[in-house]
Coordinates of C-alpha atoms and ligand atoms in Angstrom, one line a residue:
M1 CA 34.5 40.4 -43.6
T2 CA 32.4 37.5 -44.0
N3 CA 32.0 35.2 -40.8
M4 CA 33.1 32.4 -43.0
R5 CA 36.6 32.1 -44.5
S6 CA 37.2 30.5 -47.9
Y7 CA 35.2 27.1 -48.6
D8 CA 38.1 25.1 -48.6
E9 CA 39.3 26.2 -45.3
E10 CA 36.0 25.9 -43.4
I11 CA 35.7 22.3 -45.0
R12 CA 39.1 21.4 -44.0
D13 CA 38.7 22.7 -40.3
F14 CA 35.2 22.1 -39.6
N15 CA 33.2 20.0 -37.3
W16 CA 30.3 20.0 -35.1
T17 CA 32.1 20.9 -32.1
I18 CA 33.2 24.3 -33.5
P19 CA 29.3 25.4 -33.0
E20 CA 29.0 23.8 -30.1
K21 CA 31.8 25.2 -28.3
E22 CA 30.5 28.7 -29.6
L23 CA 27.0 28.4 -28.2
E24 CA 28.8 27.3 -24.6
Y25 CA 27.2 23.7 -25.1
Q26 CA 28.5 20.5 -23.3
P27 CA 27.4 17.2 -24.8
G28 CA 24.8 15.5 -22.1
H29 CA 23.9 19.2 -20.9
D30 CA 20.7 21.3 -20.9
I31 CA 20.1 22.8 -24.3
N32 CA 16.7 24.6 -25.0
I33 CA 16.3 26.3 -28.2
G34 CA 14.0 28.8 -26.4
A35 CA 16.5 29.7 -23.6
Y36 CA 19.1 30.3 -26.3
C37 CA 17.2 33.0 -28.6
S38 CA 16.2 34.9 -25.5
D39 CA 17.6 34.5 -22.0
R40 CA 21.4 33.8 -23.5
I41 CA 21.2 36.9 -25.4
C42 CA 20.6 39.0 -22.7
T43 CA 23.4 37.6 -20.5
Q44 CA 25.5 38.4 -23.1
G45 CA 24.8 41.9 -22.6
K46 CA 22.5 42.3 -25.5
G47 CA 19.4 42.3 -23.6
D48 CA 18.8 46.3 -24.9
K49 CA 19.2 45.5 -28.4
L50 CA 16.4 45.0 -30.8
A51 CA 15.3 41.3 -31.5
L52 CA 11.9 42.0 -33.6
I53 CA 11.0 44.8 -35.8
W54 CA 7.2 44.3 -36.6
E55 CA 5.2 45.7 -39.3
G56 CA 1.7 44.7 -39.7
H57 CA -0.5 45.2 -43.2
A58 CA -1.6 48.9 -42.1
G59 CA 2.1 49.9 -41.8
E60 CA 1.9 50.1 -37.7
V61 CA 5.1 49.1 -36.2
K62 CA 5.6 47.1 -32.8
Q63 CA 9.3 46.9 -31.9
Y64 CA 10.8 44.3 -29.1
T65 CA 14.4 44.3 -27.6
F66 CA 15.8 41.1 -26.5
N67 CA 14.9 41.6 -22.9
D68 CA 11.4 41.8 -24.1
M69 CA 11.8 38.4 -25.6
R70 CA 12.9 37.4 -22.6
L71 CA 10.2 38.7 -20.2
L72 CA 7.6 38.0 -23.2
T73 CA 8.5 34.3 -23.5
N74 CA 8.8 33.8 -20.0
T75 CA 5.4 35.1 -19.3
M76 CA 3.9 33.1 -22.0
A77 CA 5.8 29.9 -20.8
Q78 CA 4.2 30.1 -17.4
Y79 CA 0.7 30.8 -18.8
L80 CA 0.9 27.4 -21.1
K81 CA 2.2 25.5 -17.9
N82 CA -0.3 26.7 -15.7
L83 CA -3.0 25.6 -17.9
G84 CA -1.4 22.2 -17.3
L85 CA 0.1 21.6 -20.4
Q86 CA 3.1 18.8 -20.0
P87 CA 6.5 18.8 -21.6
G88 CA 6.4 16.8 -24.8
E89 CA 2.8 17.9 -25.5
R90 CA 2.2 19.1 -29.1
I91 CA 0.9 22.5 -28.9
C92 CA -0.1 24.2 -32.1
L93 CA 0.7 28.3 -33.3
F94 CA -2.0 28.7 -36.1
M95 CA -1.7 32.2 -36.5
D96 CA -0.8 35.2 -39.0
K97 CA 2.6 36.6 -38.5
I98 CA 1.9 38.6 -35.4
P99 CA 4.4 39.1 -32.8
E100 CA 2.3 36.3 -30.5
L101 CA 3.4 33.6 -33.0
Y102 CA 7.1 34.2 -32.5
F103 CA 7.0 34.4 -28.6
G104 CA 4.6 31.5 -28.8
F105 CA 7.1 29.6 -30.4
L106 CA 9.9 29.9 -28.2
A107 CA 7.6 30.0 -25.0
I108 CA 6.3 26.6 -26.0
L109 CA 10.0 25.4 -26.1
K110 CA 11.0 27.1 -22.9
M111 CA 8.2 25.0 -21.2
G112 CA 9.4 21.6 -23.0
G113 CA 6.1 21.7 -25.1
I114 CA 6.5 20.5 -28.8
S115 CA 6.2 23.5 -31.4
Q116 CA 3.6 23.0 -33.9
P117 CA 3.6 25.8 -36.6
L118 CA 1.0 25.5 -38.9
F119 CA -0.3 28.3 -42.4
S120 CA -3.0 30.2 -40.9
A121 CA -4.3 30.1 -44.5
F122 CA -5.3 26.3 -44.3
G123 CA -8.4 25.2 -44.1
A124 CA -10.3 23.4 -41.3
E125 CA -9.8 19.9 -43.1
S126 CA -5.8 20.7 -43.7
L127 CA -5.6 21.6 -39.9
L128 CA -8.0 18.7 -38.9
T129 CA -5.5 16.2 -40.1
R130 CA -2.4 18.0 -38.8
L131 CA -3.5 18.1 -35.1
A132 CA -5.2 14.5 -35.6
D133 CA -2.1 12.9 -36.6
A134 CA -0.1 15.3 -33.8
G135 CA -2.7 14.3 -30.8
T136 CA -2.1 18.1 -30.3
A137 CA -3.0 19.0 -26.8
A138 CA -3.6 23.0 -27.2
I139 CA -3.4 25.5 -30.2
I140 CA -2.6 29.0 -30.0
T141 CA -5.0 31.4 -32.2
Q142 CA -6.1 34.5 -33.4
K143 CA -10.4 35.3 -33.3
K144 CA -10.0 35.6 -37.1
H145 CA -9.2 32.0 -37.3
V146 CA -11.1 30.4 -34.4
A147 CA -14.1 29.5 -36.6
K148 CA -11.6 26.8 -38.5
V149 CA -11.2 25.3 -35.2
R150 CA -14.5 25.4 -33.8
V151 CA -15.5 22.9 -36.6
L152 CA -13.1 20.0 -35.6
L153 CA -13.7 19.9 -32.1
K154 CA -15.7 16.7 -32.3
D155 CA -13.3 15.4 -34.0
M156 CA -10.3 16.3 -31.5
P157 CA -11.7 15.4 -27.8
G158 CA -7.6 15.5 -26.5
L159 CA -7.4 19.4 -27.6
R160 CA -7.7 20.8 -24.5
H161 CA -7.4 24.6 -24.8
I162 CA -7.9 27.0 -27.5
I163 CA -5.8 29.9 -26.6
I164 CA -7.3 33.2 -28.5
V165 CA -4.5 35.9 -28.4
D166 CA -6.9 38.7 -29.6
D167 CA -10.0 38.3 -28.0
D168 CA -12.0 41.5 -27.6
E169 CA -14.7 40.3 -25.6
S170 CA -17.5 41.2 -28.2
K171 CA -18.4 37.8 -28.3
P172 CA -18.7 35.1 -25.6
L173 CA -16.1 32.4 -25.6
R174 CA -17.0 29.1 -26.5
E175 CA -16.1 25.5 -25.4
R176 CA -12.5 25.1 -24.6
E177 CA -11.6 28.8 -25.5
I178 CA -10.0 30.8 -23.4
A179 CA -8.7 34.3 -24.1
L180 CA -4.7 35.3 -23.3
H181 CA -4.3 39.2 -23.2
M182 CA -0.5 39.6 -23.1
E183 CA -0.5 42.9 -22.4
K184 CA -2.5 42.3 -18.9
E185 CA -0.3 39.2 -18.1
A186 CA 2.0 40.1 -15.1
R187 CA 5.7 39.8 -16.4
V188 CA 7.2 36.7 -15.3
E189 CA 10.8 37.6 -14.4
N190 CA 12.2 34.1 -13.8
F191 CA 11.0 31.1 -15.8
P192 CA 12.4 28.1 -14.8
V193 CA 13.0 26.6 -18.1
F194 CA 12.6 23.1 -19.2
P195 CA 16.1 21.2 -18.9
S196 CA 15.5 19.9 -22.3
K197 CA 18.8 17.5 -23.9
A198 CA 20.0 17.1 -27.0
E199 CA 17.5 14.5 -28.3
T200 CA 14.4 16.3 -26.3
P201 CA 11.8 17.0 -29.3
S202 CA 11.4 20.5 -30.0
V203 CA 9.3 21.3 -33.2
L204 CA 7.1 19.3 -35.5
H205 CA 6.6 20.4 -38.9
Y206 CA 4.4 18.9 -41.4
T207 CA 5.1 18.3 -44.7
S208 CA 3.6 16.8 -47.9
G209 CA 4.6 13.6 -49.7
T210 CA 3.3 11.6 -53.1
T211 CA 0.9 9.5 -50.9
G212 CA -1.0 9.3 -47.4
K213 CA -1.5 11.9 -45.3
P214 CA 1.0 14.8 -44.6
K215 CA 3.8 13.8 -42.2
G216 CA 5.4 15.5 -39.2
A217 CA 9.0 15.5 -39.2
Q218 CA 9.8 15.9 -35.8
H219 CA 13.4 17.8 -34.6
V220 CA 15.1 18.3 -31.2
H221 CA 17.0 20.6 -29.6
Y222 CA 20.1 19.7 -30.8
S223 CA 18.9 21.1 -34.0
L224 CA 20.3 24.5 -32.8
I225 CA 23.7 23.9 -33.5
S226 CA 23.4 23.4 -37.2
Q227 CA 20.8 26.5 -37.3
Y228 CA 22.8 28.8 -35.5
I229 CA 26.2 28.0 -37.6
S230 CA 24.9 28.0 -40.9
A231 CA 22.6 31.0 -40.3
K232 CA 26.1 32.5 -39.3
Y233 CA 28.1 31.3 -42.2
V234 CA 25.6 31.3 -45.2
L235 CA 23.2 33.8 -44.3
D236 CA 26.5 35.6 -43.0
L237 CA 24.4 37.4 -40.0
Q238 CA 26.4 40.0 -38.2
D239 CA 26.0 42.1 -35.0
D240 CA 25.0 45.0 -36.9
D241 CA 22.6 43.1 -39.2
I242 CA 18.7 44.0 -40.2
Y243 CA 17.7 40.4 -41.2
W244 CA 14.7 39.7 -43.2
C245 CA 13.6 36.3 -43.6
T246 CA 10.3 36.6 -45.7
A247 CA 9.1 33.1 -44.8
D248 CA 5.9 32.3 -42.7
P249 CA 6.9 30.1 -39.7
G250 CA 4.3 27.1 -41.0
W251 CA 7.2 26.4 -43.4
V252 CA 10.3 25.3 -42.0
T253 CA 12.1 28.3 -43.2
G254 CA 10.2 30.8 -41.1
T255 CA 11.3 28.4 -38.1
S256 CA 14.8 27.6 -38.7
Y257 CA 15.7 31.1 -40.2
G258 CA 13.0 33.1 -39.4
I259 CA 13.2 32.3 -35.6
I260 CA 16.2 30.1 -34.5
G261 CA 18.9 30.6 -36.4
P262 CA 19.1 34.2 -36.4
W263 CA 18.1 35.0 -32.6
A264 CA 20.6 32.4 -31.8
N265 CA 23.1 34.7 -33.3
G266 CA 21.5 37.6 -31.6
I267 CA 20.4 39.2 -34.7
T268 CA 17.7 41.9 -35.1
Q269 CA 15.2 41.0 -37.2
C270 CA 12.3 42.1 -38.9
V271 CA 8.7 40.7 -40.0
L272 CA 6.2 42.0 -42.6
D273 CA 2.8 40.7 -41.6
A274 CA 1.3 41.4 -45.1
G275 CA 0.8 39.5 -48.4
F276 CA 3.1 39.8 -51.4
K277 CA 3.4 43.3 -53.4
A278 CA 6.6 44.3 -54.9
E279 CA 6.2 48.1 -53.6
S280 CA 5.6 46.9 -50.4
W281 CA 8.5 44.9 -50.3
Y282 CA 10.7 47.1 -51.4
R283 CA 9.5 50.0 -49.0
F284 CA 10.1 47.7 -46.3
I285 CA 13.5 47.3 -47.1
E286 CA 14.0 51.0 -47.4
K287 CA 12.3 51.8 -44.2
H288 CA 14.0 49.3 -42.0
K289 CA 17.3 49.4 -43.7
V290 CA 17.7 45.7 -44.0
T291 CA 20.9 44.2 -44.8
V292 CA 20.6 40.5 -45.5
W293 CA 17.6 39.5 -47.1
Y294 CA 16.4 35.5 -47.3
S295 CA 13.4 34.7 -49.9
A296 CA 12.3 32.5 -52.7
P297 CA 12.1 32.1 -56.3
T298 CA 8.8 32.4 -56.4
A299 CA 8.7 36.0 -54.6
I300 CA 12.0 36.8 -57.0
R301 CA 10.1 35.8 -59.9
S302 CA 7.3 38.2 -58.9
L303 CA 9.5 40.9 -58.3
M304 CA 11.2 40.5 -61.2
K305 CA 8.2 40.6 -63.6
E306 CA 7.3 44.1 -61.8
G307 CA 10.5 45.3 -63.5
D308 CA 13.5 47.2 -63.2
E309 CA 12.1 50.5 -63.2
I310 CA 10.2 50.3 -59.9
V311 CA 13.5 49.3 -57.9
K312 CA 14.8 52.6 -59.0
K313 CA 11.9 54.3 -57.0
F314 CA 13.2 53.2 -53.8
D315 CA 16.5 53.3 -51.8
L316 CA 17.8 49.9 -51.3
S317 CA 21.3 50.3 -50.4
S318 CA 21.6 49.3 -47.1
L319 CA 21.2 45.3 -48.9
R320 CA 24.4 43.7 -48.8
H321 CA 23.5 39.6 -49.0
L322 CA 20.8 38.1 -50.6
C323 CA 19.6 34.2 -50.4
S324 CA 16.9 32.2 -51.5
V325 CA 15.1 28.7 -50.8
G326 CA 12.5 26.6 -51.6
E327 CA 12.7 25.8 -55.5
P328 CA 15.4 26.0 -58.4
L329 CA 16.4 29.4 -58.6
N330 CA 16.5 30.0 -62.3
A331 CA 20.2 31.4 -63.8
E332 CA 17.8 34.6 -64.7
A333 CA 16.4 35.6 -61.6
V334 CA 20.4 35.5 -59.9
L335 CA 21.7 37.7 -62.9
W336 CA 18.7 39.9 -62.7
S337 CA 19.3 40.3 -58.8
K338 CA 22.8 41.3 -60.0
K339 CA 21.5 44.0 -62.4
V340 CA 19.0 45.6 -60.0
F341 CA 20.4 45.2 -56.7
G342 CA 23.9 45.0 -57.3
L343 CA 23.9 41.6 -55.7
F344 CA 23.6 37.7 -56.4
F345 CA 21.1 36.3 -54.9
H346 CA 22.4 33.0 -53.2
D347 CA 20.7 29.7 -53.8
T348 CA 20.2 27.5 -50.5
F349 CA 19.1 23.8 -50.7
W350 CA 17.4 22.1 -47.8
Q351 CA 14.1 20.5 -47.1
T352 CA 11.8 20.1 -43.5
E353 CA 13.6 16.9 -43.0
T354 CA 17.1 18.2 -42.7
G355 CA 16.2 21.1 -40.7
S356 CA 19.1 23.3 -41.6
M357 CA 20.9 24.4 -45.2
M358 CA 22.7 21.4 -46.7
I359 CA 23.6 22.5 -50.1
S360 CA 24.5 26.1 -50.7
N361 CA 26.4 29.3 -52.2
Y362 CA 28.8 30.8 -49.7
P363 CA 29.5 34.6 -49.6
T364 CA 32.9 33.8 -50.2
M365 CA 32.3 31.1 -52.9
K366 CA 31.9 31.9 -56.8
I367 CA 28.6 31.7 -57.8
K368 CA 27.5 29.6 -60.7
P369 CA 23.9 31.0 -61.6
G370 CA 21.6 28.1 -61.7
S371 CA 23.7 25.7 -59.3
M372 CA 22.6 25.3 -55.9
G373 CA 26.5 25.4 -54.8
K374 CA 28.2 22.8 -52.2
P375 CA 27.6 21.0 -49.3
F376 CA 27.9 23.1 -45.7
P377 CA 30.8 22.1 -43.7
G378 CA 30.3 19.4 -41.9
I379 CA 27.5 17.4 -44.5
T380 CA 28.3 14.8 -46.5
A381 CA 26.0 15.3 -49.7
T382 CA 26.4 13.5 -53.1
V383 CA 24.1 12.0 -55.6
V384 CA 23.4 8.1 -55.8
D385 CA 22.6 5.9 -58.5
L386 CA 18.4 6.3 -59.0
K387 CA 18.5 2.0 -58.6
T388 CA 21.5 0.9 -56.6
H389 CA 21.8 3.9 -54.4
E390 CA 25.8 3.8 -55.1
P391 CA 27.4 7.4 -55.1
I392 CA 28.0 8.4 -58.5
T393 CA 31.4 9.5 -59.3
K394 CA 31.5 11.0 -62.4
A395 CA 30.5 14.6 -63.3
G396 CA 27.3 15.4 -64.7
I397 CA 25.4 12.3 -64.3
V398 CA 22.0 12.6 -62.5
G399 CA 21.2 10.8 -59.6
L400 CA 19.3 11.2 -56.2
I401 CA 20.5 13.8 -53.5
A402 CA 22.0 11.8 -50.7
I403 CA 23.3 12.7 -47.5
K404 CA 25.2 11.1 -44.7
P405 CA 23.2 10.9 -41.7
G406 CA 23.8 12.2 -38.4
W407 CA 24.2 16.3 -39.0
P408 CA 22.6 17.9 -35.9
S409 CA 19.4 18.8 -37.1
M410 CA 18.6 15.8 -39.0
F411 CA 14.7 15.0 -38.2
R412 CA 14.2 12.0 -35.8
T413 CA 11.3 10.3 -37.1
Y414 CA 8.1 11.2 -39.0
W415 CA 5.8 11.4 -35.9
N416 CA 3.8 8.5 -36.1
N417 CA 5.4 6.7 -38.8
E418 CA 8.6 5.2 -38.3
E419 CA 8.3 3.3 -41.0
I420 CA 8.4 5.9 -43.9
Y421 CA 11.0 7.7 -41.9
Q422 CA 13.3 3.9 -42.3
S423 CA 12.5 4.0 -45.9
K424 CA 14.3 7.3 -46.8
F425 CA 17.4 5.7 -45.6
K426 CA 18.9 3.6 -48.7
N427 CA 22.3 2.2 -48.4
G428 CA 23.5 4.3 -45.3
W429 CA 22.1 7.4 -47.1
Y430 CA 19.3 10.0 -46.0
I431 CA 18.0 10.4 -49.7
C432 CA 16.2 13.6 -50.0
G433 CA 13.6 12.6 -53.0
D434 CA 15.4 15.3 -55.5
R435 CA 17.2 14.7 -58.6
A436 CA 20.8 16.6 -59.4
S437 CA 24.0 16.3 -60.9
I438 CA 27.3 17.5 -59.7
D439 CA 29.6 19.2 -62.1
E440 CA 33.4 18.8 -62.2
D441 CA 33.8 21.6 -59.4
G442 CA 31.6 20.0 -57.3
Y443 CA 28.6 22.3 -57.5
F444 CA 25.4 20.7 -57.3
W445 CA 22.8 21.4 -60.0
F446 CA 18.9 20.8 -59.2
V447 CA 17.0 18.4 -62.0
G448 CA 13.7 17.8 -60.2
R449 CA 11.9 15.9 -57.6
D450 CA 12.1 12.3 -57.4
D451 CA 8.3 11.8 -56.8
D452 CA 4.6 13.5 -57.8
V453 CA 5.2 16.1 -55.0
I454 CA 4.2 19.4 -56.4
N455 CA 6.1 22.6 -55.4
T456 CA 4.0 25.6 -55.9
A457 CA 5.5 28.8 -55.0
G458 CA 7.9 27.1 -52.9
H459 CA 5.1 25.1 -51.0
L460 CA 5.2 21.3 -51.5
V461 CA 1.7 20.0 -51.8
G462 CA 1.0 16.4 -52.2
P463 CA -1.4 15.4 -54.9
F464 CA -3.0 12.9 -52.6
E465 CA -4.4 15.1 -50.3
I466 CA -6.1 17.4 -52.9
E467 CA -7.5 13.8 -54.7
S468 CA -9.0 13.0 -51.4
A469 CA -10.5 16.1 -50.9
L470 CA -11.8 16.5 -54.2
L471 CA -13.8 13.0 -53.9
E472 CA -15.8 14.9 -51.1
H473 CA -17.2 17.0 -54.0
E474 CA -20.6 15.7 -54.5
S475 CA -19.7 15.9 -58.4
V476 CA -16.6 14.0 -58.3
A477 CA -15.9 10.4 -59.4
E478 CA -12.1 10.4 -59.7
S479 CA -9.5 12.7 -60.1
A480 CA -5.8 13.1 -60.6
V481 CA -3.8 16.1 -59.4
V482 CA -0.5 17.1 -60.7
G483 CA 1.7 20.2 -61.3
K484 CA 1.6 22.3 -64.3
P485 CA 4.1 24.6 -65.4
D486 CA 3.8 28.2 -64.5
P487 CA 6.3 31.2 -64.9
V488 CA 5.9 32.6 -61.4
N489 CA 4.7 30.2 -59.0
M490 CA 7.0 27.4 -61.0
E491 CA 4.3 24.9 -60.7
V492 CA 0.5 25.2 -60.1
V493 CA -2.0 22.6 -59.3
K494 CA -4.0 21.1 -62.2
A495 CA -6.9 18.7 -61.6
F496 CA -8.1 16.2 -64.0
I497 CA -11.7 15.1 -63.0
A498 CA -13.8 12.5 -64.1
L499 CA -17.7 13.3 -62.9
K500 CA -20.1 11.2 -61.7
P501 CA -23.0 10.5 -63.7
G502 CA -25.7 13.4 -63.9
F503 CA -23.1 16.0 -64.0
Q504 CA -21.9 17.9 -66.6
A505 CA -18.7 20.0 -67.2
S506 CA -19.2 23.7 -66.9
K507 CA -17.6 27.0 -65.9
M508 CA -19.5 27.2 -63.0
L509 CA -18.7 23.6 -61.6
E510 CA -14.9 24.4 -62.0
L511 CA -15.1 27.6 -60.0
D512 CA -17.4 25.6 -57.6
I513 CA -14.9 22.9 -57.2
M514 CA -11.8 25.3 -56.8
N515 CA -13.8 27.4 -54.1
F516 CA -14.4 23.9 -52.4
I517 CA -10.9 23.2 -52.3
R518 CA -9.8 26.5 -51.3
K519 CA -11.7 26.7 -48.2
K520 CA -11.2 22.9 -47.2
L521 CA -7.5 22.8 -47.5
S522 CA -5.8 26.2 -48.8
P523 CA -5.4 28.7 -51.6
L524 CA -2.2 27.0 -52.6
A525 CA -3.5 23.7 -52.5
M526 CA -6.9 24.9 -54.9
P527 CA -6.4 24.0 -58.6
Q528 CA -5.9 26.9 -60.6
E529 CA -7.1 24.6 -63.9
I530 CA -9.5 22.1 -64.0
E531 CA -9.7 19.7 -66.9
F532 CA -12.5 17.5 -66.8
V533 CA -12.0 14.3 -68.9
P534 CA -14.5 10.9 -69.4
S535 CA -11.5 8.6 -67.3
L536 CA -8.1 9.0 -65.9
P537 CA -5.1 6.7 -67.1
K538 CA -4.2 4.0 -65.1
T539 CA -2.0 1.0 -64.4
R540 CA -3.1 -2.5 -64.7
S541 CA -3.5 -2.5 -61.1
G542 CA -5.7 0.3 -60.8
K543 CA -3.5 3.0 -59.9
I544 CA -3.8 6.4 -61.5
M545 CA -0.8 7.3 -63.8
R546 CA -0.3 10.7 -62.9
R547 CA 3.2 10.6 -64.7
V548 CA 1.1 10.3 -68.2
L549 CA -0.9 13.6 -67.0
R550 CA 1.8 15.3 -65.8
A551 CA 4.0 14.7 -69.0
Q552 CA 1.4 16.0 -71.0
E553 CA 1.5 19.4 -69.1
W554 CA 5.1 19.5 -69.5
G555 CA 5.2 18.3 -73.0
E556 CA 7.9 15.7 -71.9
E557 CA 7.9 11.9 -72.9
I558 CA 5.9 9.7 -71.4
G559 CA 8.2 7.2 -70.8
D560 CA 7.2 3.6 -70.0
I561 CA 3.3 3.2 -70.3
S562 CA 3.4 -0.7 -70.4
T563 CA 1.1 -1.2 -67.2
L564 CA -1.1 1.7 -68.8
E565 CA -4.5 0.1 -68.6
N566 CA -6.6 0.1 -72.3
D567 CA -9.7 1.8 -71.9
Ligands
6R9_601 C1 13.3 24.2 -46.9 C2 12.3 23.6 -47.8 C3 11.9 20.7 -49.5 C4 11.8 20.4 -51.0 C5 13.1 19.6 -51.7 C6 13.0 20.5 -52.9 C7 12.8 22.0 -53.2 C8 14.3 23.4 -51.6 C9 15.4 24.0 -53.2 C10 14.5 23.1 -53.6 C11 15.4 23.1 -55.8 C12 16.1 24.8 -54.1 N1 13.6 22.6 -52.7 N2 15.2 24.4 -51.9 N3 14.7 22.8 -55.4 N4 16.4 24.4 -55.3 N5 17.5 25.6 -53.8 O1 12.2 23.9 -48.9 O2 11.4 22.6 -47.2 O3 9.3 22.9 -48.1 O4 10.3 20.6 -46.8 O5 11.0 21.3 -49.5 O6 11.6 21.9 -51.8 O7 12.3 19.7 -53.8 O8 13.2 18.5 -51.5 P1 10.4 22.0 -47.8

């Protein structure tokens, strides 16, 4: 039995009071995600049930029940409060996928703070941009990442605490640093959870755009309603499931469906804190008897590349439901998964801004491989005309994916950037910035992004951020960054660079620039290819025409180049 009845029945009967009632939430009363994911599950009598099965890269395993979670999040929340951190302040989580990341996330919410998770792979500059914008008050991190925090202290006078969760006292702590040893902290049995209301800010997730700096999509505690019910319906999470979301909480998938959705449903999750390797992934599924698996197309394509034989070496018979998000899921990948796992991967489409799944393939619905599926119950989604933003009523015509505002997990603003937030709404619709068409059966088919943002291995990287960082390299006069097709990662970053006088293009220089970006921003932002060019194509007003370079990489028509400047 699936949690969801037939799609048509759910669409007919659904309204948001259904999940509100299931969660015993009464409008106007308190709603705190931290408490819902830990305390409430214990109150329901599931305190002894496993909440988290964690495995590190050396294969070591740690397990925590919901009661452990309740106590650990209480303890950490009290600790943060004792430091003087206030409700509404931004507290950043800058860690690998260690258990403290998960407790920390919920603890911040319990004490009323705003959780700001960031990828631990970020370099100092990527980190600074996001902390400075958020005006972050504290950062929770690990010893191995603290060097990246130290270099930005002078630019972050408001960052009061650097909390290190694994300090071994081998070296003295520096300015603003403090060691938190969870195992030594007395467990706090009762913590006065912050009485957050529906619209109280909860999570700040940074996401990249085409221009300007990354923007912080700000969410509220009421997002729980969407995250809870979509995890229940789309991931079909049931009481005896062992669920594995492969995403890092630095990405919205890792929080909405790697923390909030499953735990609000009282489900056991497992986490693998190790990089991708087909064998280790299959072994992990076998060892922990994973039943529901939420992953991303890049990972699936990487598994496909490793072939079918390796799959047979493992007993993966525990698997019963598979979902995917982040990029277009090719029909080949869907069919391949059916062949090797006996199950289709179910594609889901959503964004940092939407906070929860918007368009999905449901366990009870016929899959059309290559399609993103249909809108979630309670979500009104369509495609609108590229110029007029009027809904397109004819099947098969490409337009912009648009969603009627008002669903519970919609972002409430971009931090410090209400203007850009407002610009995302046109003609009464939230415009996602993606192009798609809808077929005669109501299935959505992804076409591409409507901007220059690069989707590499499911991570959005903004060309502007990389171009700005490139300019800081001594040799770079000008640069343009575009996505280049890649069989596994869908796109990888390619940089076109015009050098300053006195610099010569060479393999050495290329590697030096790549490394420079890897350290400054992140491994994902690092160009996989650099092409040195005498100059870049520009519009008459001086804007770099990335579109021309992109078309060249993808073998597409260049389109209108009437504004192209003549060299
Ligand atoms: C959850 C998440 C959002 C962008 C989105 C689109 C792309 C996500 C997709 C997909 C095709 C899917 N995207 N899911 N493209 N098919 N099923 O990914 O959030 O990091 O903000 O990215 O990712 O371009 O607009 P986020």
